XYZ file of C-alpha atoms in Angstrom:
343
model
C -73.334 13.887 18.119
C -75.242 16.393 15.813
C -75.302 20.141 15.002
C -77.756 22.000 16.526
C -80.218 24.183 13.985
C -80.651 27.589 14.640
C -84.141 27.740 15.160
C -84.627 31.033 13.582
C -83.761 28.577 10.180
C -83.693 29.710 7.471
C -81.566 32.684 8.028
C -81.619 33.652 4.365
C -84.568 33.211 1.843
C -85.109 34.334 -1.597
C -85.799 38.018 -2.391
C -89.280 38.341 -4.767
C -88.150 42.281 -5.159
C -84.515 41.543 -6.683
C -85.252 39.484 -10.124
C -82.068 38.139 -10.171
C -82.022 36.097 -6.113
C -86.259 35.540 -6.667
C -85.988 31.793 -6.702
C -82.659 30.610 -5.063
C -80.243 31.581 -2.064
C -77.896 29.174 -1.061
C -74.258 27.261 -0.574
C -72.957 30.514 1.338
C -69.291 31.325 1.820
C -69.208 33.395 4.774
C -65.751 34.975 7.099
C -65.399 36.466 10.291
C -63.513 39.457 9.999
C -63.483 42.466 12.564
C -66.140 41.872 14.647
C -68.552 41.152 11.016
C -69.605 38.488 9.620
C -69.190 38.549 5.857
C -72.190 36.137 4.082
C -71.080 35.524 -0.291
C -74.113 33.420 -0.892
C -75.585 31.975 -4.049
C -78.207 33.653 -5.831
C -80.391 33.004 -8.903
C -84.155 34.041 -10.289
C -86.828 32.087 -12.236
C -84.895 31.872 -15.683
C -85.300 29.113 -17.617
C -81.502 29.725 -18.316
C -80.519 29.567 -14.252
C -77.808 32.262 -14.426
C -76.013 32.019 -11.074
C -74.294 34.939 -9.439
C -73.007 36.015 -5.801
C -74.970 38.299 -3.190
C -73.551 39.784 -0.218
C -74.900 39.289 3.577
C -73.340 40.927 6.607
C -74.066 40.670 10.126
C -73.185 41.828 13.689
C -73.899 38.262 15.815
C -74.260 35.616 12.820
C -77.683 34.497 13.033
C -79.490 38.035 11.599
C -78.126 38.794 8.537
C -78.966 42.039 6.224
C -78.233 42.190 2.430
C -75.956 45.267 1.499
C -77.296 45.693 -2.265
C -79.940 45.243 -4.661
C -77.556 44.100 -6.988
C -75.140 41.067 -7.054
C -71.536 42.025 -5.886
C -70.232 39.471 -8.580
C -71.263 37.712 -11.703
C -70.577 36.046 -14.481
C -68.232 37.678 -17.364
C -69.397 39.177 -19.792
C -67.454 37.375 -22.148
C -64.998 34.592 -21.263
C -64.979 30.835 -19.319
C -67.420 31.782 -16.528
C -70.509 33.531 -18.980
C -73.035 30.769 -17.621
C -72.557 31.130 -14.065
C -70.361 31.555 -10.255
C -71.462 29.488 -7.069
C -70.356 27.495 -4.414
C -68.124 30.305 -2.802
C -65.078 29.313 -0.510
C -63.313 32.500 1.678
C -59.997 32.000 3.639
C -58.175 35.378 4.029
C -54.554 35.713 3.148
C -52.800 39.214 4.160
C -55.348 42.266 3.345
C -57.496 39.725 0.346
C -60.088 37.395 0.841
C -59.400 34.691 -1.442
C -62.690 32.728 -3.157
C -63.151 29.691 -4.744
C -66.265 28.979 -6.451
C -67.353 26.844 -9.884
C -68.585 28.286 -13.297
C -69.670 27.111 -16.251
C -69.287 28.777 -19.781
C -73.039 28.365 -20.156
C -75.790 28.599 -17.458
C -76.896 24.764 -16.635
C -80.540 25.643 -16.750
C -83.277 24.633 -14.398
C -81.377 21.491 -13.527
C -83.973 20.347 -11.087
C -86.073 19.366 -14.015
C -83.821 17.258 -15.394
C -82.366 13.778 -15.271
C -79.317 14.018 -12.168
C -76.096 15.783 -13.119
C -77.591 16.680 -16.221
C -77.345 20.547 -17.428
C -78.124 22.310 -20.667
C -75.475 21.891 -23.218
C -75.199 23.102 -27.419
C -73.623 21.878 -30.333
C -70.524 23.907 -30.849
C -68.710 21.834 -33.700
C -66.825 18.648 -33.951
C -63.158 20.168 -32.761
C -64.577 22.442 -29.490
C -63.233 21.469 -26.474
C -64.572 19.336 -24.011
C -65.381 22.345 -21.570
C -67.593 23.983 -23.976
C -68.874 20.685 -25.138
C -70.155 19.168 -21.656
C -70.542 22.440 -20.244
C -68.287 21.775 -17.468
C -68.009 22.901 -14.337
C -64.424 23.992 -13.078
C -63.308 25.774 -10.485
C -61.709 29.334 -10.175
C -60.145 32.004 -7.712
C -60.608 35.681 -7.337
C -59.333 38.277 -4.699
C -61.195 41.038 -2.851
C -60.817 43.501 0.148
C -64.117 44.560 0.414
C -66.255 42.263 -1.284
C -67.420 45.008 -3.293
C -63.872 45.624 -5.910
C -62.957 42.350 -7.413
C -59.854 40.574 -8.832
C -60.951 37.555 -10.887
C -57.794 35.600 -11.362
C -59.036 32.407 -13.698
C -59.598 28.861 -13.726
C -57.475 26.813 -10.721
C -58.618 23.247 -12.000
C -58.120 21.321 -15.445
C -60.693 22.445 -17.878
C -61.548 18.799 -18.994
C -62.534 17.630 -15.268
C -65.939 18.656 -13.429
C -63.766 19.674 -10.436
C -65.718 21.365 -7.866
C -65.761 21.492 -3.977
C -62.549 23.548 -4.540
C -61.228 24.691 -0.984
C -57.919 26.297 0.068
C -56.353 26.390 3.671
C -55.973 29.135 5.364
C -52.300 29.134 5.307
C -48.967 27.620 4.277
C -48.142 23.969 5.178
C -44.590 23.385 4.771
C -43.670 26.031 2.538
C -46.643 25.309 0.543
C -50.877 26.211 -0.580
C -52.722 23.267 0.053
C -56.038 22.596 -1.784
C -58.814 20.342 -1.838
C -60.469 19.171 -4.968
C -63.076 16.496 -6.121
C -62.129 15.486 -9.579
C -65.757 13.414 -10.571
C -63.767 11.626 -13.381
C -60.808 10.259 -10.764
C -62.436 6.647 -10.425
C -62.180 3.316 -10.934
C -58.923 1.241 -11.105
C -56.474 3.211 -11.248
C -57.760 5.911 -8.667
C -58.580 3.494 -6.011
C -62.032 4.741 -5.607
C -65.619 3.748 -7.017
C -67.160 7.113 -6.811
C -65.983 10.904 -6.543
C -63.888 11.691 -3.475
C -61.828 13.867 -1.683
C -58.106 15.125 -2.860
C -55.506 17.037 -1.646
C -52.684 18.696 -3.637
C -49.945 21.577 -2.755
C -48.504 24.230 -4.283
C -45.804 27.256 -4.883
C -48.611 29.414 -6.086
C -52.258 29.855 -5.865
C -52.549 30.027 -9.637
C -50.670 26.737 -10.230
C -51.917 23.312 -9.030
C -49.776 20.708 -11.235
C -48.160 18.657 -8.450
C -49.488 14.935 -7.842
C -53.072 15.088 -5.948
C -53.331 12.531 -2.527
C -57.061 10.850 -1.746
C -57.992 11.273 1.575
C -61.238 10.573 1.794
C -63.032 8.295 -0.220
C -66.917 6.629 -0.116
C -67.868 4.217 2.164
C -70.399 1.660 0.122
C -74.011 0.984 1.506
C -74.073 3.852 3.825
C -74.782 7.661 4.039
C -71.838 8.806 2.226
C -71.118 6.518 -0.882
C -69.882 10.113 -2.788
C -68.327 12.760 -0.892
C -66.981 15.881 -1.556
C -65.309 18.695 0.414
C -67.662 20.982 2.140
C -66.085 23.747 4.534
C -62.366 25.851 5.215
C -60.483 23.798 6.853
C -59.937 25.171 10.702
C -56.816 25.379 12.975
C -57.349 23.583 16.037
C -54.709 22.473 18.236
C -55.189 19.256 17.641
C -55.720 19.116 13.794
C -57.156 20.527 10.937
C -60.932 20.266 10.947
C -63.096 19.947 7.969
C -66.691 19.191 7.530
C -67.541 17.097 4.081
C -70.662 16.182 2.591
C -71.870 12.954 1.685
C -74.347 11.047 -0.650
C -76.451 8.691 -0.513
C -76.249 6.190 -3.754
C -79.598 4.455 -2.381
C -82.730 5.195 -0.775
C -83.725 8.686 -0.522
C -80.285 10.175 -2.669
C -79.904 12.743 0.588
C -76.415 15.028 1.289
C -75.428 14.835 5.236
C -72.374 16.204 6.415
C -69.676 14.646 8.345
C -66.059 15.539 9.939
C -62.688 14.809 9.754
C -59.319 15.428 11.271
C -56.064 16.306 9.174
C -52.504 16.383 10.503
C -51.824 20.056 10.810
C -47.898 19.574 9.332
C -48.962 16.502 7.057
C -52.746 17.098 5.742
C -52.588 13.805 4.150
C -52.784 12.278 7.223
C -56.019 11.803 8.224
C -56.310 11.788 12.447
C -60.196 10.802 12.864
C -63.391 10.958 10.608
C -66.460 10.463 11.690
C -68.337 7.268 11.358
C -71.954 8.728 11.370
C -72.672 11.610 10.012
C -73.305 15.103 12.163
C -76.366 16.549 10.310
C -79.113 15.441 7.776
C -82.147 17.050 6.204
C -84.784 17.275 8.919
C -87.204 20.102 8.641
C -89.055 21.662 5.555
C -86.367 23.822 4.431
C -84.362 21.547 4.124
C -86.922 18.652 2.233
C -88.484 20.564 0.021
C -86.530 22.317 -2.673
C -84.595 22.528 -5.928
C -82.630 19.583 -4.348
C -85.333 17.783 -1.875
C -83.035 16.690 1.084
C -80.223 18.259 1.223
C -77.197 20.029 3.956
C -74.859 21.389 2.208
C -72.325 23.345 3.807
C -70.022 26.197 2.723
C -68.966 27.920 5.185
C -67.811 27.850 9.069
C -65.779 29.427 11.468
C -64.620 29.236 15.535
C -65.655 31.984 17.771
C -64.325 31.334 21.085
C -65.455 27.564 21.500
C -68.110 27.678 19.046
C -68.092 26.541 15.578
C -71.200 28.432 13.742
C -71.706 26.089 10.146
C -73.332 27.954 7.438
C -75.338 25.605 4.641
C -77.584 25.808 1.828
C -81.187 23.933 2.351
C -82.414 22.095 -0.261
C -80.575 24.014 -3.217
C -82.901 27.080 -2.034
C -82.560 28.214 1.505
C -79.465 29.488 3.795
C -79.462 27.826 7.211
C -77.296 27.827 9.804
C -76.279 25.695 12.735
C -73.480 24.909 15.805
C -71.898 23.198 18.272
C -68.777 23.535 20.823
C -66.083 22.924 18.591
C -63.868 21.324 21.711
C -67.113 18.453 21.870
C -66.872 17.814 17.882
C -63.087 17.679 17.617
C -63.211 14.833 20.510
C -66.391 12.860 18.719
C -64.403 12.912 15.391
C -61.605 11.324 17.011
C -62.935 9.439 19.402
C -61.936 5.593 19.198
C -65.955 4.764 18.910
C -66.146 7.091 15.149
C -62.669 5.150 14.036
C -63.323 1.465 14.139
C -64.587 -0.328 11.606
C -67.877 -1.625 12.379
């Protein structure tokens, strides 16, 4: 089974007019809320330094989307942790807020495409500054909105001495609890039970305070498409699980991100029900080849209307695209006996 592109792709492409979203739109949160769907998309212009901020998209049906400003809707402080740059953004809604996750770095990472993978631009701040200012790390953070116009930044969610990104909340209590997942790039080796970065899940009493014990649930499979993997979408209420959509990478051949599924226990998220053996969407057309990032999905953002799931993704670390599938048909492929035994 695979997603079907929209074949209006891309849906959202770099504005030449706005200095700041010139070069780069991608890795789009997006919520359906009222009848409106609500598009927080990644946004940077040709600066050598690669300052990232957030843009805001809104549309009627969820294919045509308009931009609502000239101006990003959120940015990087002034001063403080996140001066270098805000991506990747998450949305679940709790009560009136929309709650976001998204990374930031104390220092933009420059035009990383021109370097050497997982490199970024880094300075020499003296012998006894911390490791986050050192590395330039990239953690993870939360802030609240209503409109997506008046913000609440609330701070770093994630350990400041762990590149901990892919940062996603549920939608809702489990058991009393907030459930996150996380991929902590340092957790491997021995002693994590993993060769390379992977999927975690932790709880917690409040959104601002993750110390309890973290859980793998999904972890690389060597040789295949998804050696790394990292959390990629909200996870979704269905009735027969918690579905998520993860992205994977491969350690060979052409290095591309796909996307795959899996089932979590809705009382027990730990659990996992199904996951799917091959993946559900790869870099096919143009858009998606020829980038910042040449061959990449990337996912952000999804969400069920009626029996359709509608997957929102950046292309190739420069487009937005966008594609579906009845939910009811992916739910039954990712836990179909055929997807869960070992080849």
């Amino acid at each position: 089974m695979k997603l079907e592109k929209f074949a209006g792709n891309p849906i959202l492409t770099p504005e030449p007019n706005n200095d700041w979203e010139n070069l780069v739109v991608c890795n789009p949160g997006v919520y359906y809320d009222n009848g409106k769907f609500y598009m927080l998309y990644r946004a940077a212009g040709d600066d050598a330094e690669h300052i990232i901020r957030f843009g805001l998209a809104v549309s009627d049906d969820g294919y045509q989307f308009n931009r609502v400003s000239d101006k990003p809707v959120l940015g990087p402080s002034a001063e403080g942790p996140d001066r270098g740059c805000i991506e990747d953004a998450r949305i679940i809604k709790l009560d009136d807020y929309f709650y976001v996750t998204y990374a930031f770095r104390p220092f933009p990472p420059g035009q990383y495409w021109k370097f050497e993978h997982d490199v970024v631009l880094t300075a020499d701040h003296g012998e006894h500054a911390p490791h986050f200012i050192k590395k330039n790390m990239a953690n993870s953070a939360l802030a609240m909105t209503k409109d997506f116009k008046e913000w609440i930044k609330l701070g770093r969610i994630t350990a400041s001495n762990l590149d901990d990104r892919d940062v996603i909340l549920f939608p809702e209590k489990i058991n009393g609890k907030y459930a996150m997942l996380h991929r902590p790039k340092e957790w491997i080796g021995g002693g994590y039970g993993v060769k390379k970065p992977a999927v975690w899940i932790r709880f917690s009493d409040d959104l601002l305070v993750w110390n309890e014990p973290s859980t793998m649930i999904i972890g690389g499979i060597d040789g295949g498409w998804e050696e790394k993997v990292g959390g990629s979408t909200p996870p979704l209420r269905t009735d027969k699980g918690w579905l998520v959509l993860y992205h994977g990478v491969e350690n060979g051949g052409l290095g591309y991100y796909r996307v795959g599924a899996v089932m979590l226990d809705l009382d027990d998220p730990t659990i996992v029900l199904g996951r799917t053996k091959d993946y559900i969407m790869e870099p096919e057309f143009d858009y998606e080849i020829e980038g910042y990032y040449n061959g990449c999905v990337f996912p952000t953002g999804n969400m069920i209307i009626e029996d359709t799931l509608y997957v929102y993704y950046g292309a190739a670390d420069k487009y937005i695209g966008l594609a579906t599938c009845n939910v009811n048909a992916l739910i039954e492929f990712t836990l179909s006996k055929e997807q869960n035994t070992k080849s």
